[in-house]
Amino acid sequence: MNIFKKSGYLRVLFVGLPFGVASLIGGTTMFNEIPETPKELILYEGVLTSFGETTYYEVELDLERTLFYVKINSEMYYADRRKERRIMESYDYKIGDSLKVWTNLNDVYVKQLIVNNQMLMVYKPPYWRAWFFTLAGILFTVMSVFYLIKYNADYFGED
């Protein structure tokens, strides 16, 4: 019996099961942290002073991207994903337009946008991430527990 087959039990015990439990905990935690309504986001209001494409450098990711932005007074807010960018770019902006921008705390990416009292982008909570990690956690945890119960003889290298 080769080393890969002999170490299956230990891999499930020390990798599969902890990954499943961590994913399950992370997914359920995400459900509590995702703002359900724009009321829980930060609102910035002002007059449009500039808009267009710009290069944005994100320090955390060490990544430089070209994003669409709107500038209110001295602050710039960006469209992060392709879908949001298409929505924001399609509007016919004019300098001096009244803008309301919602973002997460200490964030520069637009979650909801109103231009001249017209809803341009509606906030949609990203529950898909929480569901993904929760379901992956359930799947890995259950599979690991079943494997550990059914193949406990593998720990001793038996057939």
C-alpha positions as CSV (number, residue, x, y, z in Angstrom):
1,M,0.0,0.0,0.0
2,N,1.5,3.3,-1.0
3,I,1.9,6.4,1.3
4,F,-1.0,8.3,-0.4
5,K,-3.5,5.5,0.5
6,K,-2.0,5.2,4.0
7,S,-2.3,8.9,4.7
8,G,-6.0,9.3,3.6
9,Y,-7.4,9.1,7.1
10,L,-5.0,11.6,8.4
11,R,-5.5,14.0,5.5
12,V,-9.3,13.9,6.1
13,L,-8.8,14.3,9.9
14,F,-6.3,17.2,9.7
15,V,-7.3,18.9,6.4
16,G,-10.8,18.0,5.2
17,L,-12.6,18.2,8.6
18,P,-11.0,21.5,9.7
19,F,-11.6,23.1,6.3
20,G,-15.3,22.0,6.5
21,V,-15.8,23.4,10.0
22,A,-13.9,26.6,9.2
23,S,-16.0,27.1,6.0
24,L,-19.2,26.5,7.9
25,I,-18.3,29.0,10.6
26,G,-17.1,31.5,8.1
27,G,-20.3,31.2,6.0
28,T,-22.6,31.6,9.0
29,T,-20.6,34.6,10.2
30,M,-20.9,36.2,6.8
31,F,-24.7,36.1,7.0
32,N,-24.5,38.2,10.2
33,E,-22.0,40.7,8.7
34,I,-23.7,41.4,5.3
35,P,-25.8,44.6,5.5
36,E,-29.4,43.7,4.6
37,T,-30.5,47.2,3.6
38,P,-28.8,50.4,2.4
39,K,-29.6,51.9,5.8
40,E,-26.7,49.9,7.2
41,L,-24.3,51.3,4.6
42,I,-22.7,54.7,4.7
43,L,-24.4,57.5,2.7
44,Y,-22.4,60.2,0.9
45,E,-24.3,63.1,-0.7
46,G,-23.0,65.9,-2.8
47,V,-22.6,67.5,-6.2
48,L,-20.9,65.7,-9.1
49,T,-17.5,67.4,-9.8
50,S,-16.0,64.8,-12.1
51,F,-16.6,61.4,-13.7
52,G,-15.0,59.0,-16.1
53,E,-12.3,56.3,-16.2
54,T,-9.3,56.3,-14.0
55,T,-6.5,54.0,-12.9
56,Y,-7.0,52.8,-9.3
57,Y,-4.4,51.1,-7.3
58,E,-5.6,48.8,-4.6
59,V,-2.9,48.5,-1.9
60,E,-4.3,45.3,-0.2
61,L,-4.2,43.3,-3.5
62,D,-1.2,45.1,-5.0
63,L,-3.4,45.5,-8.1
64,E,-3.8,48.4,-10.6
65,R,-7.1,48.5,-12.5
66,T,-9.0,50.9,-14.8
67,L,-12.3,51.7,-13.2
68,F,-15.2,54.1,-13.8
69,Y,-15.6,56.7,-11.1
70,V,-17.8,59.5,-9.9
71,K,-16.4,62.3,-7.8
72,I,-18.4,64.1,-5.2
73,N,-16.7,67.2,-3.8
74,S,-13.2,65.7,-3.2
75,E,-14.0,62.0,-2.8
76,M,-14.0,59.4,-5.6
77,Y,-16.2,56.4,-5.7
78,Y,-15.7,53.5,-8.1
79,A,-17.7,50.8,-9.9
80,D,-16.1,47.5,-8.9
81,R,-17.7,44.8,-11.0
82,R,-18.4,44.7,-14.7
83,K,-22.2,44.8,-14.2
84,E,-22.0,47.8,-11.9
85,R,-19.7,49.6,-14.3
86,R,-22.1,49.1,-17.2
87,I,-24.9,50.5,-15.1
88,M,-22.9,53.6,-14.0
89,E,-21.3,54.3,-17.4
90,S,-24.7,54.2,-19.2
91,Y,-26.0,57.3,-17.4
92,D,-25.6,60.7,-19.1
93,Y,-23.8,62.6,-16.3
94,K,-23.5,66.4,-16.1
95,I,-21.2,68.3,-13.8
96,G,-23.3,69.6,-11.0
97,D,-25.7,66.6,-10.8
98,S,-26.9,65.7,-7.4
99,L,-25.5,62.4,-6.2
100,K,-26.2,60.0,-3.3
101,V,-23.7,57.2,-3.0
102,W,-23.9,54.3,-0.6
103,T,-20.7,52.3,0.3
104,N,-19.5,50.0,3.0
105,L,-17.7,51.6,5.9
106,N,-14.2,52.8,4.8
107,D,-14.8,51.6,1.3
108,V,-14.7,53.3,-2.1
109,Y,-16.9,51.0,-4.1
110,V,-20.4,52.1,-4.9
111,K,-23.1,49.7,-3.6
112,Q,-26.1,51.9,-4.4
113,L,-26.3,55.1,-6.5
114,I,-29.0,57.8,-7.0
115,V,-28.4,60.6,-9.5
116,N,-30.8,63.6,-9.6
117,N,-33.4,61.6,-7.5
118,Q,-33.3,58.7,-10.1
119,M,-32.2,55.3,-8.7
120,L,-29.4,54.2,-11.0
121,M,-28.0,51.3,-9.0
122,V,-29.9,49.3,-6.4
123,Y,-28.2,47.6,-3.5
124,K,-28.3,43.8,-3.5
125,P,-26.8,42.0,-0.5
126,P,-24.1,39.5,-1.6
127,Y,-25.6,36.5,0.1
128,W,-24.2,34.2,-2.6
129,R,-20.8,34.3,-0.8
130,A,-22.3,33.3,2.5
131,W,-24.3,30.5,1.0
132,F,-21.3,29.2,-0.9
133,F,-19.1,28.9,2.2
134,T,-22.0,27.6,4.3
135,L,-22.9,24.8,1.8
136,A,-19.2,24.0,1.2
137,G,-18.7,23.7,5.0
138,I,-21.7,21.4,5.4
139,L,-20.5,19.3,2.5
140,F,-16.9,18.9,3.6
141,T,-17.8,18.4,7.2
142,V,-20.4,15.7,6.5
143,M,-18.1,13.9,4.0
144,S,-15.2,14.0,6.4
145,V,-17.2,12.6,9.3
146,F,-18.6,9.8,7.2
147,Y,-15.1,9.0,5.9
148,L,-13.7,9.0,9.4
149,I,-16.4,6.7,10.6
150,K,-16.5,4.3,7.7
151,Y,-12.8,4.0,7.0
152,N,-11.4,4.2,10.5
153,A,-9.2,1.1,9.8
154,D,-7.3,3.2,7.3
155,Y,-5.6,4.9,10.2
156,F,-3.7,1.7,10.9
157,G,-3.0,1.1,7.2
158,E,-5.3,-2.0,6.9
159,D,-7.1,-2.9,3.8
